[in-house]
C-alpha cells in the first residue's frame, strides 16, 4: 500500500472515531458526513438489488455510446456501467470474465443500487447526490468493504430539463486508479447528453419546451405528459407516478380541468396545444385536504403538522437542494429550476432556514 493510500486510511479511521480529518477532498468529506447522518454502517453493508425493467428509456439511447466507449478502456480489471437517477445499475460491461465474477461477488453487478443514502460514499451515489463528477478511490469509500476499489462517475443531465437522469461509472482496483477515469466518464456522459438531444422527436421537444416555460412562472410541482413521454421536476419525481394511468386520465380531461391522481393529490390540466390533445399537457400538482385538515393547517405551521405525500416530496427535495448547494440559495434555486423568490416562498412555507 502506498504512502498516500495509508494516509487516506488513517483519515477514514479518524473520521469513524469522531475526529476531524484533514486533507480530505471537500466532496468526499461532505459525503462521509451525509453517510454518518444516514447511519450507514462503515464496516460491512449489503448492496441493495432490484430487478431491472425490460424497457429502460435512457438505456435505449445509451447502449451504442457505452459499447463504443469500452473500446478506449483497458482490457483488464476495468468495468463500465450505467445507473439510472436512483443509482440502479441498468447496464454493465467488464473487461474480462474473471473480473466480472469478482465484481459480482462484491455486489457490483447488474441490478445493484448504489444510492449514497443506502451504502454511503461511492462514485455513482455521490455523483448523483452532488450533481458533479465524483472520483472515489480506496478508503475514500465510506464502507470498508469497498476500499479495494476506485470508481469515477459523472451525472447525465437531460438536455431540455437539466434534471439528472443517470450516471456513467468506471470502476477498477484502487491501485490502478489514475486521471483517465475522470476523463473517460466525463466524455461519455457528455456524448450521452448530446445523443439524448438528438433522439428527441419534434413533439417531445414541444412538450419539453412547454414544461420549461411553465416551470419558469409556476411555484407548483409540475409534470408534463403525453402518450410516449413523462417529464417530472425534482419534487414530482418522488411520487412514482404511473405514466399510462396518468395519461389516460389527462387525455379524457378538458383543458383547465382538475384530474384526480390519488387519494390526496389532484392536478390542473393545461394542454400544450388546445387543438391537439395528443401533443400532451402540463399538470400543476395540488395536495387535496379534507375540511378538517385545512382547519388544522390554518392553526399549525407546516413543520408541526403531517405533510401530504406531495408536500413531503417537495420539502425533501428543497432540503436536499440546500444540502447540495451548501446552503447557497441562488445555487439551490438553479438546481430546482425555480426563481429565488419562489424558493424563499417555499422556505417560509416549510420553515426551512
PDB file of N, CA and C in Angstrom, residues 99-166:
ATOM      1  N   UNK A  99     -12.767 -10.764 -14.004  1.00  0.00           N
ATOM      2  CA  UNK A  99     -13.071  -9.521 -13.302  1.00  0.00           C
ATOM      3  C   UNK A  99     -14.584  -9.363 -13.111  1.00  0.00           C
ATOM      4  N   UNK A 100     -15.362  -9.822 -14.090  1.00  0.00           N
ATOM      5  CA  UNK A 100     -16.820  -9.779 -13.955  1.00  0.00           C
ATOM      6  C   UNK A 100     -17.268 -10.596 -12.746  1.00  0.00           C
ATOM      7  N   UNK A 101     -16.667 -11.773 -12.559  1.00  0.00           N
ATOM      8  CA  UNK A 101     -17.024 -12.611 -11.405  1.00  0.00           C
ATOM      9  C   UNK A 101     -16.636 -11.917 -10.098  1.00  0.00           C
ATOM     10  N   UNK A 102     -15.476 -11.246 -10.103  1.00  0.00           N
ATOM     11  CA  UNK A 102     -15.041 -10.516  -8.901  1.00  0.00           C
ATOM     12  C   UNK A 102     -16.031  -9.416  -8.553  1.00  0.00           C
ATOM     13  N   UNK A 103     -16.490  -8.699  -9.582  1.00  0.00           N
ATOM     14  CA  UNK A 103     -17.475  -7.637  -9.364  1.00  0.00           C
ATOM     15  C   UNK A 103     -18.778  -8.208  -8.811  1.00  0.00           C
ATOM     16  N   UNK A 104     -19.208  -9.327  -9.362  1.00  0.00           N
ATOM     17  CA  UNK A 104     -20.456  -9.947  -8.904  1.00  0.00           C
ATOM     18  C   UNK A 104     -20.363 -10.336  -7.436  1.00  0.00           C
ATOM     19  N   UNK A 105     -19.219 -10.883  -7.050  1.00  0.00           N
ATOM     20  CA  UNK A 105     -19.046 -11.283  -5.639  1.00  0.00           C
ATOM     21  C   UNK A 105     -19.044 -10.060  -4.722  1.00  0.00           C
ATOM     22  N   UNK A 106     -18.635  -8.918  -5.248  1.00  0.00           N
ATOM     23  CA  UNK A 106     -18.610  -7.694  -4.457  1.00  0.00           C
ATOM     24  C   UNK A 106     -19.874  -6.871  -4.589  1.00  0.00           C
ATOM     25  N   UNK A 107     -20.932  -7.464  -5.141  1.00  0.00           N
ATOM     26  CA  UNK A 107     -22.232  -6.806  -5.298  1.00  0.00           C
ATOM     27  C   UNK A 107     -22.216  -5.649  -6.283  1.00  0.00           C
ATOM     28  N   UNK A 108     -21.174  -5.552  -7.093  1.00  0.00           N
ATOM     29  CA  UNK A 108     -21.132  -4.504  -8.118  1.00  0.00           C
ATOM     30  C   UNK A 108     -21.646  -5.109  -9.423  1.00  0.00           C
ATOM     31  N   UNK A 109     -22.941  -5.391  -9.447  1.00  0.00           N
ATOM     32  CA  UNK A 109     -23.497  -6.145 -10.556  1.00  0.00           C
ATOM     33  C   UNK A 109     -24.732  -5.479 -11.143  1.00  0.00           C
ATOM     34  N   UNK A 110     -25.151  -6.020 -12.274  1.00  0.00           N
ATOM     35  CA  UNK A 110     -26.380  -5.595 -12.939  1.00  0.00           C
ATOM     36  C   UNK A 110     -27.543  -5.736 -11.968  1.00  0.00           C
ATOM     37  N   UNK A 111     -28.246  -4.627 -11.704  1.00  0.00           N
ATOM     38  CA  UNK A 111     -29.355  -4.653 -10.762  1.00  0.00           C
ATOM     39  C   UNK A 111     -29.027  -4.087  -9.394  1.00  0.00           C
ATOM     40  N   UNK A 112     -27.733  -3.936  -9.075  1.00  0.00           N
ATOM     41  CA  UNK A 112     -27.349  -3.358  -7.779  1.00  0.00           C
ATOM     42  C   UNK A 112     -27.747  -1.883  -7.724  1.00  0.00           C
ATOM     43  N   UNK A 113     -27.985  -1.390  -6.510  1.00  0.00           N
ATOM     44  CA  UNK A 113     -28.400   0.005  -6.319  1.00  0.00           C
ATOM     45  C   UNK A 113     -27.342   0.731  -5.487  1.00  0.00           C
ATOM     46  N   UNK A 114     -26.640   1.669  -6.117  1.00  0.00           N
ATOM     47  CA  UNK A 114     -25.560   2.394  -5.453  1.00  0.00           C
ATOM     48  C   UNK A 114     -26.014   3.802  -5.042  1.00  0.00           C
ATOM     49  N   UNK A 115     -27.118   3.848  -4.316  1.00  0.00           N
ATOM     50  CA  UNK A 115     -27.629   5.092  -3.766  1.00  0.00           C
ATOM     51  C   UNK A 115     -26.767   5.471  -2.557  1.00  0.00           C
ATOM     52  N   UNK A 116     -26.269   6.709  -2.522  1.00  0.00           N
ATOM     53  CA  UNK A 116     -25.413   7.128  -1.421  1.00  0.00           C
ATOM     54  C   UNK A 116     -26.125   7.010  -0.077  1.00  0.00           C
ATOM     55  N   UNK A 117     -27.425   7.280  -0.060  1.00  0.00           N
ATOM     56  CA  UNK A 117     -28.180   7.208   1.192  1.00  0.00           C
ATOM     57  C   UNK A 117     -28.305   5.787   1.711  1.00  0.00           C
ATOM     58  N   UNK A 118     -28.047   4.798   0.848  1.00  0.00           N
ATOM     59  CA  UNK A 118     -28.171   3.394   1.253  1.00  0.00           C
ATOM     60  C   UNK A 118     -26.833   2.754   1.571  1.00  0.00           C
ATOM     61  N   UNK A 119     -25.757   3.125   0.830  1.00  0.00           N
ATOM     62  CA  UNK A 119     -24.476   2.442   1.037  1.00  0.00           C
ATOM     63  C   UNK A 119     -23.308   3.406   1.255  1.00  0.00           C
ATOM     64  N   UNK A 120     -23.601   4.674   1.444  1.00  0.00           N
ATOM     65  CA  UNK A 120     -22.536   5.614   1.763  1.00  0.00           C
ATOM     66  C   UNK A 120     -21.768   6.092   0.542  1.00  0.00           C
ATOM     67  N   UNK A 121     -20.671   6.774   0.784  1.00  0.00           N
ATOM     68  CA  UNK A 121     -19.857   7.382  -0.255  1.00  0.00           C
ATOM     69  C   UNK A 121     -19.426   6.371  -1.302  1.00  0.00           C
ATOM     70  N   UNK A 122     -19.782   6.633  -2.555  1.00  0.00           N
ATOM     71  CA  UNK A 122     -19.342   5.820  -3.695  1.00  0.00           C
ATOM     72  C   UNK A 122     -19.481   6.667  -4.938  1.00  0.00           C
ATOM     73  N   UNK A 123     -18.838   6.262  -6.023  1.00  0.00           N
ATOM     74  CA  UNK A 123     -18.820   7.092  -7.219  1.00  0.00           C
ATOM     75  C   UNK A 123     -20.195   7.442  -7.732  1.00  0.00           C
ATOM     76  N   UNK A 124     -21.019   6.432  -7.992  1.00  0.00           N
ATOM     77  CA  UNK A 124     -22.343   6.664  -8.573  1.00  0.00           C
ATOM     78  C   UNK A 124     -23.222   7.477  -7.633  1.00  0.00           C
ATOM     79  N   UNK A 125     -23.364   7.009  -6.400  1.00  0.00           N
ATOM     80  CA  UNK A 125     -24.264   7.666  -5.453  1.00  0.00           C
ATOM     81  C   UNK A 125     -23.870   9.097  -5.150  1.00  0.00           C
ATOM     82  N   UNK A 126     -22.570   9.345  -5.011  1.00  0.00           N
ATOM     83  CA  UNK A 126     -22.110  10.690  -4.680  1.00  0.00           C
ATOM     84  C   UNK A 126     -22.243  11.627  -5.884  1.00  0.00           C
ATOM     85  N   UNK A 127     -22.000  11.121  -7.089  1.00  0.00           N
ATOM     86  CA  UNK A 127     -22.188  11.940  -8.289  1.00  0.00           C
ATOM     87  C   UNK A 127     -23.654  12.327  -8.454  1.00  0.00           C
ATOM     88  N   UNK A 128     -24.560  11.384  -8.203  1.00  0.00           N
ATOM     89  CA  UNK A 128     -25.985  11.678  -8.323  1.00  0.00           C
ATOM     90  C   UNK A 128     -26.434  12.668  -7.265  1.00  0.00           C
ATOM     91  N   UNK A 129     -25.901  12.543  -6.054  1.00  0.00           N
ATOM     92  CA  UNK A 129     -26.316  13.439  -4.973  1.00  0.00           C
ATOM     93  C   UNK A 129     -25.817  14.860  -5.196  1.00  0.00           C
ATOM     94  N   UNK A 130     -24.575  14.998  -5.618  1.00  0.00           N
ATOM     95  CA  UNK A 130     -23.979  16.332  -5.750  1.00  0.00           C
ATOM     96  C   UNK A 130     -24.224  16.965  -7.113  1.00  0.00           C
ATOM     97  N   UNK A 131     -24.554  16.126  -8.118  1.00  0.00           N
ATOM     98  CA  UNK A 131     -24.703  16.655  -9.463  1.00  0.00           C
ATOM     99  C   UNK A 131     -23.383  16.978 -10.125  1.00  0.00           C
ATOM    100  N   UNK A 132     -22.286  16.434  -9.570  1.00  0.00           N
ATOM    101  CA  UNK A 132     -20.946  16.675 -10.122  1.00  0.00           C
ATOM    102  C   UNK A 132     -20.199  15.353 -10.245  1.00  0.00           C
ATOM    103  N   UNK A 133     -19.215  15.314 -11.132  1.00  0.00           N
ATOM    104  CA  UNK A 133     -18.388  14.113 -11.261  1.00  0.00           C
ATOM    105  C   UNK A 133     -17.745  13.791  -9.924  1.00  0.00           C
ATOM    106  N   UNK A 134     -17.790  12.518  -9.545  1.00  0.00           N
ATOM    107  CA  UNK A 134     -17.203  12.075  -8.279  1.00  0.00           C
ATOM    108  C   UNK A 134     -16.164  10.991  -8.552  1.00  0.00           C
ATOM    109  N   UNK A 135     -14.966  11.190  -8.031  1.00  0.00           N
ATOM    110  CA  UNK A 135     -13.919  10.177  -8.103  1.00  0.00           C
ATOM    111  C   UNK A 135     -13.648   9.715  -6.677  1.00  0.00           C
ATOM    112  N   UNK A 136     -13.880   8.441  -6.425  1.00  0.00           N
ATOM    113  CA  UNK A 136     -13.757   7.883  -5.070  1.00  0.00           C
ATOM    114  C   UNK A 136     -12.768   6.736  -5.121  1.00  0.00           C
ATOM    115  N   UNK A 137     -11.640   6.912  -4.443  1.00  0.00           N
ATOM    116  CA  UNK A 137     -10.546   5.946  -4.539  1.00  0.00           C
ATOM    117  C   UNK A 137     -10.261   5.318  -3.176  1.00  0.00           C
ATOM    118  N   UNK A 138     -10.233   4.000  -3.132  1.00  0.00           N
ATOM    119  CA  UNK A 138      -9.835   3.276  -1.933  1.00  0.00           C
ATOM    120  C   UNK A 138     -10.638   3.649  -0.710  1.00  0.00           C
ATOM    121  N   UNK A 139      -9.936   4.067   0.349  1.00  0.00           N
ATOM    122  CA  UNK A 139     -10.572   4.358   1.634  1.00  0.00           C
ATOM    123  C   UNK A 139     -11.405   5.635   1.620  1.00  0.00           C
ATOM    124  N   UNK A 140     -11.515   6.296   0.480  1.00  0.00           N
ATOM    125  CA  UNK A 140     -12.457   7.403   0.378  1.00  0.00           C
ATOM    126  C   UNK A 140     -13.898   6.883   0.369  1.00  0.00           C
ATOM    127  N   UNK A 141     -14.090   5.601   0.024  1.00  0.00           N
ATOM    128  CA  UNK A 141     -15.412   4.981   0.165  1.00  0.00           C
ATOM    129  C   UNK A 141     -15.755   4.931   1.642  1.00  0.00           C
ATOM    130  N   UNK A 142     -17.024   5.121   1.964  1.00  0.00           N
ATOM    131  CA  UNK A 142     -17.413   5.139   3.381  1.00  0.00           C
ATOM    132  C   UNK A 142     -17.387   3.752   3.996  1.00  0.00           C
ATOM    133  N   UNK A 143     -17.753   2.742   3.223  1.00  0.00           N
ATOM    134  CA  UNK A 143     -17.805   1.376   3.738  1.00  0.00           C
ATOM    135  C   UNK A 143     -16.482   0.671   3.460  1.00  0.00           C
ATOM    136  N   UNK A 144     -15.901   0.097   4.500  1.00  0.00           N
ATOM    137  CA  UNK A 144     -14.572  -0.509   4.411  1.00  0.00           C
ATOM    138  C   UNK A 144     -14.490  -1.562   3.299  1.00  0.00           C
ATOM    139  N   UNK A 145     -15.559  -2.283   3.085  1.00  0.00           N
ATOM    140  CA  UNK A 145     -15.582  -3.365   2.103  1.00  0.00           C
ATOM    141  C   UNK A 145     -15.212  -2.887   0.697  1.00  0.00           C
ATOM    142  N   UNK A 146     -15.436  -1.583   0.411  1.00  0.00           N
ATOM    143  CA  UNK A 146     -15.176  -1.059  -0.932  1.00  0.00           C
ATOM    144  C   UNK A 146     -13.829  -0.354  -1.041  1.00  0.00           C
ATOM    145  N   UNK A 147     -13.005  -0.450  -0.006  1.00  0.00           N
ATOM    146  CA  UNK A 147     -11.718   0.246  -0.022  1.00  0.00           C
ATOM    147  C   UNK A 147     -10.759  -0.290  -1.083  1.00  0.00           C
ATOM    148  N   UNK A 148     -11.026  -1.462  -1.592  1.00  0.00           N
ATOM    149  CA  UNK A 148     -10.136  -2.016  -2.632  1.00  0.00           C
ATOM    150  C   UNK A 148     -10.477  -1.490  -4.026  1.00  0.00           C
ATOM    151  N   UNK A 149     -11.546  -0.685  -4.124  1.00  0.00           N
ATOM    152  CA  UNK A 149     -11.996  -0.228  -5.427  1.00  0.00           C
ATOM    153  C   UNK A 149     -11.736   1.256  -5.659  1.00  0.00           C
ATOM    154  N   UNK A 150     -11.677   1.613  -6.922  1.00  0.00           N
ATOM    155  CA  UNK A 150     -11.667   3.027  -7.339  1.00  0.00           C
ATOM    156  C   UNK A 150     -12.795   3.205  -8.343  1.00  0.00           C
ATOM    157  N   UNK A 151     -13.581   4.234  -8.165  1.00  0.00           N
ATOM    158  CA  UNK A 151     -14.726   4.490  -9.046  1.00  0.00           C
ATOM    159  C   UNK A 151     -14.763   5.967  -9.431  1.00  0.00           C
ATOM    160  N   UNK A 152     -15.110   6.210 -10.662  1.00  0.00           N
ATOM    161  CA  UNK A 152     -15.362   7.583 -11.121  1.00  0.00           C
ATOM    162  C   UNK A 152     -16.713   7.583 -11.820  1.00  0.00           C
ATOM    163  N   UNK A 153     -17.572   8.513 -11.460  1.00  0.00           N
ATOM    164  CA  UNK A 153     -18.908   8.580 -12.052  1.00  0.00           C
ATOM    165  C   UNK A 153     -19.249  10.017 -12.409  1.00  0.00           C
ATOM    166  N   UNK A 154     -19.897  10.185 -13.546  1.00  0.00           N
ATOM    167  CA  UNK A 154     -20.341  11.513 -13.993  1.00  0.00           C
ATOM    168  C   UNK A 154     -21.847  11.492 -14.183  1.00  0.00           C
ATOM    169  N   UNK A 155     -22.551  12.493 -13.657  1.00  0.00           N
ATOM    170  CA  UNK A 155     -24.004  12.547 -13.844  1.00  0.00           C
ATOM    171  C   UNK A 155     -24.357  12.862 -15.289  1.00  0.00           C
ATOM    172  N   UNK A 156     -25.493  12.348 -15.722  1.00  0.00           N
ATOM    173  CA  UNK A 156     -26.021  12.630 -17.065  1.00  0.00           C
ATOM    174  C   UNK A 156     -27.290  13.452 -16.878  1.00  0.00           C
ATOM    175  N   UNK A 157     -27.332  14.623 -17.510  1.00  0.00           N
ATOM    176  CA  UNK A 157     -28.496  15.510 -17.385  1.00  0.00           C
ATOM    177  C   UNK A 157     -29.310  15.509 -18.674  1.00  0.00           C
ATOM    178  N   UNK A 158     -30.611  15.592 -18.508  1.00  0.00           N
ATOM    179  CA  UNK A 158     -31.449  15.708 -19.693  1.00  0.00           C
ATOM    180  C   UNK A 158     -31.217  17.067 -20.326  1.00  0.00           C
ATOM    181  N   UNK A 159     -30.988  17.113 -21.639  1.00  0.00           N
ATOM    182  CA  UNK A 159     -30.607  18.383 -22.274  1.00  0.00           C
ATOM    183  C   UNK A 159     -31.688  19.452 -22.226  1.00  0.00           C
ATOM    184  N   UNK A 160     -32.956  19.067 -22.053  1.00  0.00           N
ATOM    185  CA  UNK A 160     -34.038  20.053 -22.038  1.00  0.00           C
ATOM    186  C   UNK A 160     -34.406  20.509 -20.630  1.00  0.00           C
ATOM    187  N   UNK A 161     -34.476  19.571 -19.700  1.00  0.00           N
ATOM    188  CA  UNK A 161     -34.916  19.928 -18.348  1.00  0.00           C
ATOM    189  C   UNK A 161     -33.754  20.209 -17.401  1.00  0.00           C
ATOM    190  N   UNK A 162     -32.558  19.699 -17.740  1.00  0.00           N
ATOM    191  CA  UNK A 162     -31.422  19.858 -16.842  1.00  0.00           C
ATOM    192  C   UNK A 162     -31.434  18.877 -15.680  1.00  0.00           C
ATOM    193  N   UNK A 163     -32.478  18.049 -15.580  1.00  0.00           N
ATOM    194  CA  UNK A 163     -32.565  17.076 -14.491  1.00  0.00           C
ATOM    195  C   UNK A 163     -31.604  15.930 -14.722  1.00  0.00           C
ATOM    196  N   UNK A 164     -31.063  15.402 -13.623  1.00  0.00           N
ATOM    197  CA  UNK A 164     -30.173  14.252 -13.713  1.00  0.00           C
ATOM    198  C   UNK A 164     -30.999  13.007 -13.994  1.00  0.00           C
ATOM    199  N   UNK A 165     -30.639  12.280 -15.048  1.00  0.00           N
ATOM    200  CA  UNK A 165     -31.380  11.079 -15.434  1.00  0.00           C
ATOM    201  C   UNK A 165     -30.565   9.806 -15.235  1.00  0.00           C
ATOM    202  N   UNK A 166     -29.297   9.943 -14.846  1.00  0.00           N
ATOM    203  CA  UNK A 166     -28.468   8.762 -14.619  1.00  0.00           C
ATOM    204  C   UNK A 166     -27.021   9.150 -14.390  1.00  0.00           C
TER     205      UNK A 166
END
